[in-house]
XYZ file of C-alpha atoms in Angstrom:
369
model
C -0.019 -0.015 -0.007
C 1.323 3.429 -0.876
C 1.912 5.874 1.980
C 0.410 9.299 1.743
C 2.828 12.247 2.119
C 1.288 13.023 5.538
C 1.881 9.505 6.732
C 5.474 9.564 5.610
C 5.974 12.746 7.631
C 5.314 10.782 10.814
C 8.054 8.281 9.995
C 10.832 10.725 9.283
C 12.353 12.835 11.991
C 12.965 16.480 10.944
C 16.587 17.296 10.358
C 18.268 18.227 13.627
C 15.715 16.790 15.938
C 16.714 15.912 19.480
C 14.602 13.335 21.277
C 14.029 13.579 25.049
C 12.458 11.546 27.861
C 11.978 13.354 31.100
C 10.159 12.410 34.302
C 6.987 14.148 35.405
C 6.189 14.815 39.052
C 4.830 11.257 39.528
C 7.824 9.537 37.674
C 5.909 8.959 34.419
C 8.284 9.405 31.480
C 7.198 12.234 29.156
C 8.646 11.734 25.643
C 8.985 14.081 22.791
C 11.498 15.974 20.573
C 12.983 19.315 20.047
C 13.093 20.270 16.407
C 16.095 22.363 15.334
C 17.575 22.751 18.941
C 20.422 24.611 17.375
C 18.066 27.588 17.025
C 17.167 27.763 20.668
C 19.386 30.812 21.093
C 16.720 32.714 19.173
C 13.903 31.134 21.143
C 11.812 28.010 21.442
C 8.063 27.185 21.273
C 6.624 24.570 23.526
C 3.474 23.126 21.818
C 0.644 21.878 24.100
C -2.065 19.710 22.590
C -5.755 19.825 23.288
C -8.263 17.206 24.277
C -7.574 13.686 22.938
C -4.943 10.976 22.913
C -2.470 12.959 20.861
C 1.145 12.181 20.200
C 3.648 14.959 19.490
C 2.480 15.310 15.862
C -1.168 16.005 16.778
C -3.196 14.346 13.983
C -6.326 16.418 13.860
C -7.728 14.988 10.693
C -11.404 14.196 10.419
C -12.196 10.461 10.990
C -11.727 8.473 7.777
C -9.817 11.264 6.014
C -6.194 12.001 5.405
C -4.072 12.727 8.539
C -3.701 16.456 9.379
C -0.511 16.552 11.437
C -1.228 20.092 12.862
C 1.762 20.359 15.295
C 4.251 18.783 12.941
C 3.221 21.191 10.153
C 3.350 24.304 12.470
C 6.678 23.093 13.839
C 8.304 23.040 10.366
C 6.926 26.429 9.547
C 8.486 27.797 12.683
C 11.767 25.999 12.134
C 11.936 27.653 8.697
C 11.688 31.014 10.447
C 14.641 30.355 12.758
C 12.718 29.047 15.843
C 13.298 25.835 17.766
C 10.106 23.839 18.652
C 9.335 21.341 21.410
C 6.603 18.756 20.989
C 5.674 16.018 23.386
C 3.385 12.991 23.538
C 0.590 12.984 26.046
C 1.156 10.470 28.838
C -0.099 7.080 27.754
C 0.317 7.780 24.075
C 2.933 6.115 21.917
C 4.368 8.298 19.125
C 3.711 6.964 15.578
C 1.524 4.132 16.534
C -2.070 3.769 15.305
C -5.223 2.424 17.111
C -4.874 0.388 20.190
C -1.065 -0.035 19.709
C -0.772 3.790 20.251
C -2.310 3.724 23.709
C -0.933 2.459 27.009
C -4.203 1.875 28.898
C -2.555 1.615 32.324
C -0.744 4.886 31.962
C -3.387 6.959 30.251
C -5.754 6.652 33.161
C -3.160 8.634 35.238
C -3.955 11.702 33.075
C -5.511 13.880 35.693
C -5.649 17.630 35.376
C -2.718 17.985 37.825
C -0.650 15.273 36.098
C -1.044 17.006 32.659
C -0.065 20.328 34.259
C 3.024 18.756 35.761
C 3.916 17.102 32.406
C 3.872 20.518 30.829
C 5.925 21.881 33.680
C 8.553 19.205 33.173
C 8.820 19.910 29.419
C 8.873 23.704 30.080
C 11.681 23.311 32.683
C 13.681 21.073 30.280
C 13.296 23.658 27.471
C 14.725 26.407 29.667
C 17.432 24.375 31.535
C 21.039 24.101 30.544
C 20.691 20.293 30.405
C 17.772 20.794 27.903
C 17.740 23.472 25.299
C 18.818 26.339 27.476
C 16.234 28.609 25.792
C 15.947 32.067 27.462
C 12.937 33.077 25.373
C 10.036 30.708 25.291
C 6.536 30.862 23.783
C 3.898 28.524 25.147
C 1.518 27.556 22.219
C -1.765 25.877 23.200
C -4.411 24.398 20.967
C -7.858 24.284 22.577
C -7.497 22.521 26.093
C -3.799 23.054 25.748
C -4.475 26.569 27.009
C -6.209 25.148 30.059
C -3.042 23.285 30.937
C -0.974 26.446 30.283
C -3.260 28.422 32.669
C -2.852 25.813 35.422
C 0.802 25.995 34.912
C 0.659 29.768 35.467
C -1.462 29.198 38.619
C 1.242 26.887 39.983
C 3.753 29.735 40.128
C 5.844 28.762 37.116
C 7.986 31.490 35.466
C 6.302 33.503 32.825
C 7.070 32.753 29.155
C 7.711 35.575 26.642
C 4.285 35.158 25.079
C 1.288 32.822 25.296
C -0.369 31.927 21.991
C -3.589 29.972 21.554
C -5.397 28.555 18.622
C -9.109 27.584 19.043
C -8.280 28.483 22.590
C -10.188 28.385 25.878
C -10.023 31.475 28.049
C -13.300 31.067 29.908
C -13.552 28.485 32.700
C -13.690 24.831 31.364
C -17.241 24.248 32.769
C -18.658 27.268 30.997
C -16.987 26.308 27.707
C -18.203 22.816 27.956
C -21.722 23.850 28.817
C -21.859 25.955 25.658
C -20.449 23.060 23.664
C -23.073 20.634 25.001
C -26.172 22.748 25.535
C -25.911 25.992 23.579
C -24.227 25.253 20.307
C -27.332 24.125 18.435
C -29.484 27.079 19.286
C -26.569 29.482 18.487
C -26.120 27.765 15.106
C -29.908 27.848 14.284
C -29.916 31.586 14.911
C -26.837 31.989 12.804
C -28.587 30.246 9.875
C -31.354 32.736 9.677
C -29.837 34.321 6.538
C -32.565 36.915 5.925
C -32.766 37.821 9.619
C -36.462 37.677 9.652
C -36.575 35.762 12.986
C -37.464 32.411 11.448
C -34.799 29.808 10.359
C -36.446 27.874 7.581
C -35.471 24.329 6.563
C -34.155 25.779 3.349
C -31.834 28.088 5.339
C -30.818 25.105 7.427
C -29.840 23.051 4.385
C -27.966 26.058 2.881
C -26.239 27.247 5.970
C -25.501 24.360 8.365
C -22.117 23.681 6.945
C -21.028 27.203 7.858
C -22.008 26.885 11.554
C -20.476 25.224 14.612
C -23.275 22.631 14.494
C -21.884 21.229 11.286
C -19.567 19.168 13.566
C -22.408 16.648 13.911
C -22.302 15.825 10.233
C -26.041 15.453 9.636
C -28.781 17.886 8.750
C -31.917 15.940 9.732
C -31.942 16.827 13.437
C -31.973 20.569 12.526
C -34.954 20.371 10.183
C -38.156 21.714 11.804
C -41.204 19.482 11.392
C -43.351 22.475 10.327
C -40.668 23.926 8.002
C -39.067 26.560 10.212
C -37.740 27.512 13.672
C -39.225 30.663 15.250
C -37.494 32.603 17.983
C -39.829 30.994 20.528
C -38.939 27.537 19.166
C -35.196 28.124 19.601
C -35.804 29.612 23.069
C -37.699 26.391 23.987
C -34.745 24.330 22.731
C -32.545 26.442 24.972
C -34.756 25.744 28.033
C -34.735 22.008 27.381
C -30.993 21.863 27.216
C -30.613 24.014 30.365
C -32.824 21.431 32.124
C -30.713 18.609 30.967
C -27.360 20.225 32.008
C -27.633 19.570 35.733
C -28.570 15.920 35.001
C -25.495 15.310 32.887
C -23.301 17.136 35.396
C -24.575 15.158 38.412
C -24.097 11.858 36.563
C -20.483 12.882 35.735
C -19.631 14.128 39.189
C -20.894 10.804 40.707
C -18.022 8.909 38.981
C -14.985 7.691 40.821
C -12.061 9.998 40.177
C -9.691 7.075 39.559
C -12.029 5.328 37.068
C -10.981 5.184 33.404
C -12.641 7.808 31.142
C -14.943 7.191 29.360
C -14.892 3.451 29.871
C -12.360 0.780 30.843
C -12.511 -0.663 27.282
C -11.802 2.727 25.675
C -9.809 4.508 28.333
C -8.435 7.813 27.136
C -7.923 9.529 30.476
C -9.252 9.552 34.043
C -12.681 10.532 35.323
C -10.977 13.098 37.548
C -10.126 14.941 34.275
C -13.522 14.213 32.708
C -15.324 15.712 35.752
C -13.330 18.836 35.504
C -15.462 19.935 32.542
C -18.377 20.146 34.859
C -16.652 21.355 38.011
C -13.681 23.634 37.075
C -15.193 27.134 37.267
C -11.784 29.017 37.389
C -11.382 31.042 34.209
C -8.335 30.143 32.226
C -7.729 33.896 31.571
C -7.687 34.510 35.320
C -4.973 31.912 35.739
C -3.030 33.492 32.861
C -3.333 36.849 34.478
C -0.853 35.716 37.110
C 1.812 36.251 34.421
C 2.383 39.774 33.218
C 3.127 38.980 29.506
C 0.943 39.198 26.414
C -1.580 36.549 25.332
C -2.685 36.139 21.711
C -5.829 34.172 20.938
C -6.560 32.860 17.384
C -10.248 31.897 16.983
C -12.530 30.751 14.140
C -16.066 32.024 13.735
C -17.181 28.478 12.875
C -15.443 26.796 15.789
C -17.571 23.928 17.199
C -15.512 23.524 20.430
C -14.618 27.039 21.799
C -17.158 29.727 21.332
C -15.311 33.024 20.311
C -17.654 35.430 22.086
C -17.216 33.656 25.348
C -13.440 33.550 25.072
C -13.250 37.254 24.198
C -15.494 38.279 27.187
C -13.295 36.202 29.579
C -10.035 37.327 28.072
C -10.911 41.033 28.264
C -12.304 40.730 31.823
C -9.176 39.223 33.281
C -6.350 40.232 30.958
C -7.518 43.611 29.721
C -5.197 45.147 27.066
C -2.710 42.299 27.412
C -4.881 40.002 25.340
C -5.027 40.237 21.562
C -7.905 38.470 19.713
C -7.528 37.433 16.089
C -10.950 36.280 14.793
C -10.674 34.376 11.530
C -13.706 34.199 9.267
C -14.919 30.984 7.718
C -12.764 28.572 9.735
C -13.218 26.207 12.699
C -11.486 24.878 15.791
C -8.233 24.138 14.025
C -8.410 27.169 11.754
C -9.433 25.068 8.865
C -12.458 24.660 6.683
C -14.042 22.102 8.953
C -15.729 23.314 12.172
C -13.518 21.023 14.245
C -10.788 19.296 12.293
C -7.641 20.370 10.461
C -5.548 20.958 8.519
C -4.845 24.511 9.505
C -5.315 26.817 6.500
C -1.787 27.365 5.137
C -2.013 31.196 5.136
C -3.223 31.251 8.711
C -0.483 28.796 9.795
C 2.116 30.999 8.174
C 0.624 34.065 9.917
C 0.857 32.502 13.283
C 4.442 31.279 12.616
C 5.466 34.852 11.537
C 3.851 36.298 14.695
C 5.555 33.831 17.023
C 8.921 34.203 15.352
C 8.713 37.993 15.530
C 7.863 37.808 19.331
C 10.811 35.572 19.915
C 13.184 37.865 18.024
C 12.006 40.753 20.006
C 12.581 38.774 23.253
C 16.005 37.660 22.252
C 16.969 41.169 21.375
C 15.925 42.264 24.887
C 12.567 43.709 23.908
């Protein structure tokens, strides 16, 4: 069978890569690689993945489609701009392995919120230490939940990086973000599909507009078709009320789970229930945690994002970070700044723009700015 170009990229280490294996706070080995460590004098970017059993390359391709190695791609763009990059595998994930072979079931259930924060801390310390890269200027780059881990790192008292950059990033508290994701996304999308703004979202507007909304993540149009041909404002408000009633039921079911139990099930373990419960119980805004550092935060968001709702992130960021946060809202793209509301690849011009922005920030830091 012929390998795709994307698949070959996972089998070939970039020129000048340096592998590492460092212990986290509980002794679990965190493995990864620094790409172009010779460039660390200019600066380095530590890349922090979001929700999912991701290895260092972060394949965020849609199920059944070509891989979209989001972190590997961005790393190469940054390397081409004179910046070293540091990528690591989530605990319990084996680099380059597919399916069950890529998961260590015994280790992945140790992925609590605290453990993942400490994993990042270990990689961040290594990047800055003389035994590691010795980088004086570091950017922390987080995709989605990756920013939650960065925020918890800030709250732990870790030294501030030069800049924090997020893509599809969470700045509100995890519970608020998840509540929108679970209970408010559909009604928001139905209102968004009212193309003529007459207060009624017709089935014709649903068929024409669903693909351009966050609800397109579900991949089917039928649940969004109204039996009588259209959704009035009252219909959508009733949908909101039904979901708000369901939210505490889902929350209470989750919070009743044993922290140490595998999430979501023992047969398909991808984390711990302590972590899973945090999406219902953690009401500390990520932006409030980031405010413990005094440096700038840049948030790249798509207006079709199915996972992190841009208006919520903007409100939280401005409330806690004020003028230190810069929002870049990209039209027509989703959670990974691509055409799909959730999956990658990142649109090349946007990936280049982020790489230019990060490289410029590190050059300024290296020059003493």
